[in-house]
Short mmCIF file of C-alpha atoms in Angstrom, two decimals:
data_model
loop_
_atom_site.label_atom_id
_atom_site.label_comp_id
_atom_site.label_asym_id
_atom_site.label_seq_id
_atom_site.Cartn_x
_atom_site.Cartn_y
_atom_site.Cartn_z
CA MET R 1 13.56 -54.56 32.84
CA SER R 2 14.93 -57.86 34.19
CA GLY R 3 12.94 -61.03 33.72
CA LEU R 4 11.52 -59.76 30.42
CA LEU R 5 9.91 -62.08 27.85
CA VAL R 6 9.92 -60.79 24.27
CA LEU R 7 7.79 -62.66 21.72
CA THR R 8 8.21 -62.32 17.96
CA ALA R 9 6.51 -64.08 15.09
CA VAL R 10 9.55 -65.18 13.08
CA PRO R 11 13.26 -65.85 13.77
CA ALA R 12 14.43 -62.84 11.72
CA GLU R 13 12.61 -60.51 14.12
CA ALA R 14 14.06 -62.31 17.15
CA GLU R 15 17.56 -62.08 15.70
CA ALA R 16 17.13 -58.35 15.05
CA ILE R 17 16.11 -57.80 18.67
CA GLN R 18 18.92 -59.96 20.04
CA ALA R 19 21.39 -57.92 18.00
CA GLY R 20 20.40 -54.86 20.03
CA LEU R 21 20.57 -56.62 23.39
CA ALA R 22 23.32 -57.70 25.74
CA ASP R 23 21.12 -58.75 28.62
CA PRO R 24 20.77 -62.40 29.67
CA THR R 25 17.64 -61.61 31.69
CA VAL R 26 15.72 -60.84 28.48
CA ALA R 27 14.35 -63.94 26.74
CA VAL R 28 13.58 -63.45 23.04
CA VAL R 29 11.46 -66.21 21.52
CA PRO R 30 9.95 -66.54 18.00
CA VAL R 31 6.59 -68.26 18.48
CA GLY R 32 4.86 -68.20 15.09
CA VAL R 33 2.49 -66.09 13.05
CA GLY R 34 -1.02 -65.09 14.10
CA PRO R 35 -2.86 -64.38 17.36
CA ALA R 36 -3.81 -67.98 18.16
CA VAL R 37 -0.32 -69.51 18.07
CA ALA R 38 1.21 -66.40 19.68
CA GLY R 39 -1.30 -66.49 22.54
CA ALA R 40 -0.92 -70.22 23.12
CA ALA R 41 2.88 -70.06 23.08
CA THR R 42 2.94 -67.06 25.40
CA ALA R 43 0.64 -68.77 27.89
CA ARG R 44 2.83 -71.88 27.87
CA LEU R 45 6.07 -69.94 28.38
CA LEU R 46 4.59 -67.91 31.22
CA ALA R 47 3.21 -71.02 32.93
CA LEU R 48 6.50 -72.92 32.64
CA ALA R 49 8.45 -69.98 34.06
CA GLU R 50 6.07 -69.67 36.99
CA LEU R 51 6.25 -73.41 37.71
CA ALA R 52 10.04 -73.18 37.69
CA GLY R 53 9.92 -70.40 40.26
CA ARG R 54 11.29 -67.84 37.81
CA PRO R 55 8.23 -65.89 36.62
CA TYR R 56 8.64 -63.22 34.01
CA ARG R 57 8.07 -59.66 35.15
CA ALA R 58 6.72 -58.38 31.84
CA VAL R 59 5.89 -59.44 28.29
CA VAL R 60 6.60 -57.59 25.04
CA SER R 61 5.06 -58.47 21.68
CA ALA R 62 7.63 -57.23 19.17
CA GLY R 63 8.36 -57.33 15.47
CA VAL R 64 7.58 -55.80 12.12
CA ALA R 65 4.24 -54.22 11.22
CA GLY R 66 2.37 -52.31 8.57
CA GLY R 67 1.82 -48.64 9.38
CA PHE R 68 -1.04 -46.33 8.50
CA ALA R 69 0.20 -43.72 6.04
CA GLY R 70 0.43 -40.25 7.55
CA ARG R 71 0.59 -41.65 11.08
CA VAL R 72 3.92 -43.48 11.09
CA ALA R 73 6.65 -43.58 8.45
CA VAL R 74 8.14 -46.70 6.93
CA GLY R 75 11.18 -47.52 9.07
CA GLY R 76 9.57 -45.83 12.06
CA THR R 77 8.99 -47.31 15.51
CA VAL R 78 5.59 -47.82 17.12
CA LEU R 79 4.68 -48.34 20.77
CA GLY R 80 1.22 -49.82 21.18
CA SER R 81 -0.96 -48.08 23.73
CA ARG R 82 -3.61 -50.75 23.17
CA ALA R 83 -3.83 -54.10 21.38
CA ILE R 84 -7.07 -54.36 19.43
CA ALA R 85 -8.48 -57.53 17.88
CA ALA R 86 -9.65 -55.70 14.77
CA ASP R 87 -11.43 -58.62 13.10
CA LEU R 88 -12.88 -60.39 16.17
CA GLY R 89 -16.63 -60.04 15.89
CA ALA R 90 -19.39 -60.52 13.33
CA GLU R 91 -20.39 -59.19 9.95
CA SER R 92 -23.83 -57.67 9.52
CA PRO R 93 -25.78 -55.77 6.83
CA ASP R 94 -24.91 -52.62 8.76
CA GLY R 95 -21.20 -53.39 8.94
CA PHE R 96 -18.76 -55.04 11.29
CA ILE R 97 -19.82 -55.64 14.92
CA PRO R 98 -16.98 -55.95 17.46
CA ILE R 99 -17.15 -58.91 19.84
CA ASP R 100 -17.82 -56.50 22.71
CA ASP R 101 -21.11 -55.43 21.14
CA LEU R 102 -22.59 -58.90 20.48
CA GLY R 103 -24.35 -59.14 23.84
CA MET R 104 -22.21 -61.92 25.30
CA PRO R 105 -21.71 -62.19 29.08
CA ALA R 106 -18.69 -60.22 30.22
CA GLU R 107 -16.97 -63.33 31.60
CA LEU R 108 -16.87 -64.80 28.08
CA LEU R 109 -15.12 -61.79 26.56
CA GLY R 110 -11.74 -62.25 28.28
CA GLY R 111 -11.27 -58.51 28.63
CA GLY R 112 -12.94 -57.66 25.34
CA SER R 113 -11.43 -56.91 21.96
CA THR R 114 -9.18 -54.16 23.36
CA LEU R 115 -6.45 -54.63 25.95
CA ASP R 116 -4.43 -51.68 27.22
CA ALA R 117 -0.66 -51.72 27.48
CA ASP R 118 0.77 -51.56 30.98
CA PRO R 119 1.14 -47.82 31.76
CA ALA R 120 4.52 -48.14 33.48
CA LEU R 121 6.03 -50.25 30.69
CA LEU R 122 4.68 -47.91 28.05
CA ALA R 123 5.99 -44.85 29.88
CA ALA R 124 9.44 -46.40 30.26
CA LEU R 125 9.67 -47.22 26.57
CA ARG R 126 8.38 -43.78 25.57
CA THR R 127 11.18 -42.25 27.57
CA ALA R 128 13.76 -44.60 26.07
CA ILE R 129 12.46 -44.16 22.48
CA PRO R 130 11.22 -40.56 22.33
CA THR R 131 10.86 -40.63 18.54
CA ALA R 132 8.43 -43.54 18.59
CA THR R 133 4.82 -43.10 17.49
CA VAL R 134 2.41 -44.12 20.24
CA GLY R 135 -1.08 -45.40 19.56
CA PRO R 136 -3.31 -48.45 19.22
CA VAL R 137 -1.94 -51.37 17.20
CA LEU R 138 -4.50 -53.56 15.44
CA THR R 139 -4.17 -57.33 15.51
CA VAL R 140 -5.52 -58.98 12.36
CA SER R 141 -5.66 -62.57 11.14
CA THR R 142 -5.68 -61.41 7.52
CA VAL R 143 -3.23 -58.67 6.56
CA THR R 144 -4.92 -55.71 4.90
CA GLY R 145 -4.10 -55.55 1.19
CA THR R 146 -6.67 -53.28 -0.48
CA THR R 147 -7.62 -49.63 -0.41
CA ALA R 148 -11.17 -50.54 0.63
CA GLY R 149 -9.91 -52.64 3.53
CA THR R 150 -7.58 -49.88 4.66
CA ASP R 151 -10.34 -47.28 4.53
CA GLU R 152 -12.64 -49.52 6.56
CA LEU R 153 -10.02 -49.99 9.29
CA ILE R 154 -9.38 -46.25 9.43
CA ARG R 155 -13.13 -45.63 9.75
CA ARG R 156 -13.49 -48.16 12.58
CA TYR R 157 -10.23 -47.32 14.36
CA PRO R 158 -9.40 -43.69 13.57
CA ASP R 159 -6.55 -43.47 16.07
CA ALA R 160 -4.79 -46.75 15.18
CA VAL R 161 -1.21 -46.38 13.98
CA ALA R 162 -0.26 -49.88 12.78
CA GLU R 163 -1.43 -53.44 12.23
CA ALA R 164 0.28 -56.74 12.99
CA MET R 165 -0.81 -60.31 13.66
CA GLU R 166 0.19 -61.30 17.20
CA GLY R 167 -0.20 -58.47 19.73
CA TYR R 168 -3.73 -59.21 20.94
CA GLY R 169 -3.00 -62.92 21.39
CA VAL R 170 0.10 -62.15 23.46
CA ALA R 171 -1.81 -59.51 25.43
CA VAL R 172 -4.60 -61.97 26.33
CA ALA R 173 -2.10 -64.53 27.60
CA ALA R 174 -0.25 -61.90 29.63
CA SER R 175 -3.51 -60.53 31.04
CA GLN R 176 -4.70 -63.99 32.08
CA ALA R 177 -1.37 -64.56 33.85
CA GLY R 178 -1.41 -61.14 35.52
CA VAL R 179 1.81 -60.08 33.80
CA PRO R 180 2.30 -56.54 32.38
CA PHE R 181 2.23 -56.28 28.57
CA VAL R 182 3.31 -53.84 25.90
CA GLU R 183 3.75 -53.98 22.10
CA LEU R 184 6.79 -52.73 20.18
CA ARG R 185 6.77 -52.61 16.38
CA THR R 186 8.78 -51.17 13.51
CA VAL R 187 7.19 -50.44 10.16
CA SER R 188 8.17 -52.18 6.92
CA ASN R 189 5.36 -50.95 4.68
CA PRO R 190 2.31 -48.70 4.53
CA ILE R 191 -1.02 -50.45 4.98
CA GLY R 192 -2.86 -50.59 1.66
CA PRO R 193 -2.77 -52.39 -1.70
CA ARG R 194 -0.41 -55.35 -1.34
CA ASP R 195 2.97 -54.67 -2.99
CA ARG R 196 5.77 -56.87 -1.62
CA ASP R 197 8.34 -55.15 -3.85
CA ALA R 198 7.77 -51.91 -1.93
CA TRP R 199 8.30 -53.45 1.50
CA ARG R 200 11.45 -52.23 3.29
CA MET R 201 11.98 -55.21 5.54
CA ARG R 202 15.68 -54.57 6.03
CA ASP R 203 14.99 -51.02 7.22
CA ALA R 204 12.33 -52.29 9.63
CA LEU R 205 14.63 -54.96 11.07
CA THR R 206 17.44 -52.42 11.47
CA ALA R 207 15.02 -50.15 13.32
CA LEU R 208 13.98 -53.10 15.48
CA THR R 209 17.59 -53.66 16.52
CA ALA R 210 17.91 -49.99 17.45
CA ALA R 211 14.65 -50.06 19.42
CA ALA R 212 15.68 -53.23 21.25
CA THR R 213 18.32 -51.31 23.19
CA ALA R 214 15.42 -49.82 25.16
CA LEU R 215 14.61 -53.29 26.52
CA ARG R 216 17.90 -53.69 28.37
#
C-alpha cells in the first residue's frame, strides 16, 4: 500500500503505528480529536499532496477505540466496514432521527451518515489481520459513558463493534477527494459506564503496533 496516509487523533497512537512500520511511503499524522478537526485536517493533507503532484492512494483512520462487550475484546483489533456518524441528526419525542431521515436534499447530506470502507482495502487488511473483528465503527462527538447510552447505541446500531471520534470525519474528506478509505482500531476499554482506571491503553497501543505491520 504505497502512498498511504494514516490519520490518528493523538501522537501516542501515531507513535504506536510508526513502531510497527518501516515504510517511508506511509505517512502517519496525528491530527486531533473529534470528527470536525480530523475531517478538516484530512482534507487539507489530501489537497496539498494532490497540488504537489504526489496524491495519496488511500487513507486510513487509525487509533484506539471503545469496543462493544461481547463483540470485540479489550486489546482486540477492529476493521471498520462502515463509518457511521452515530450522533449526527436530531432528537425527537420518539427518539433519535439520523440525518438521512430528516428530509434534506440528497446533495446536502454528503453521502449520508454512513460511509462504507473501500472493499479492496478492507479485504487486504482482513487477509493481513485474520483475527480482527470486522464491522461498523461508530463516530461520536461525545464518548459513551453510561449503561443507558450504551444500550441506546446497541438498539440503534445492532451490528456496530466499536466507537471512536474521528472515522466519519476522515471518511467524508476521503470520499470528497475520491480517495479510498478504511478504519483500523484497537480496543482499550468496553463501551459503558466511564471507568478510566479499567482502561488498558498500553495493551491497545501494543496491539496497534502489531496491526500496523499490515499497512506496509
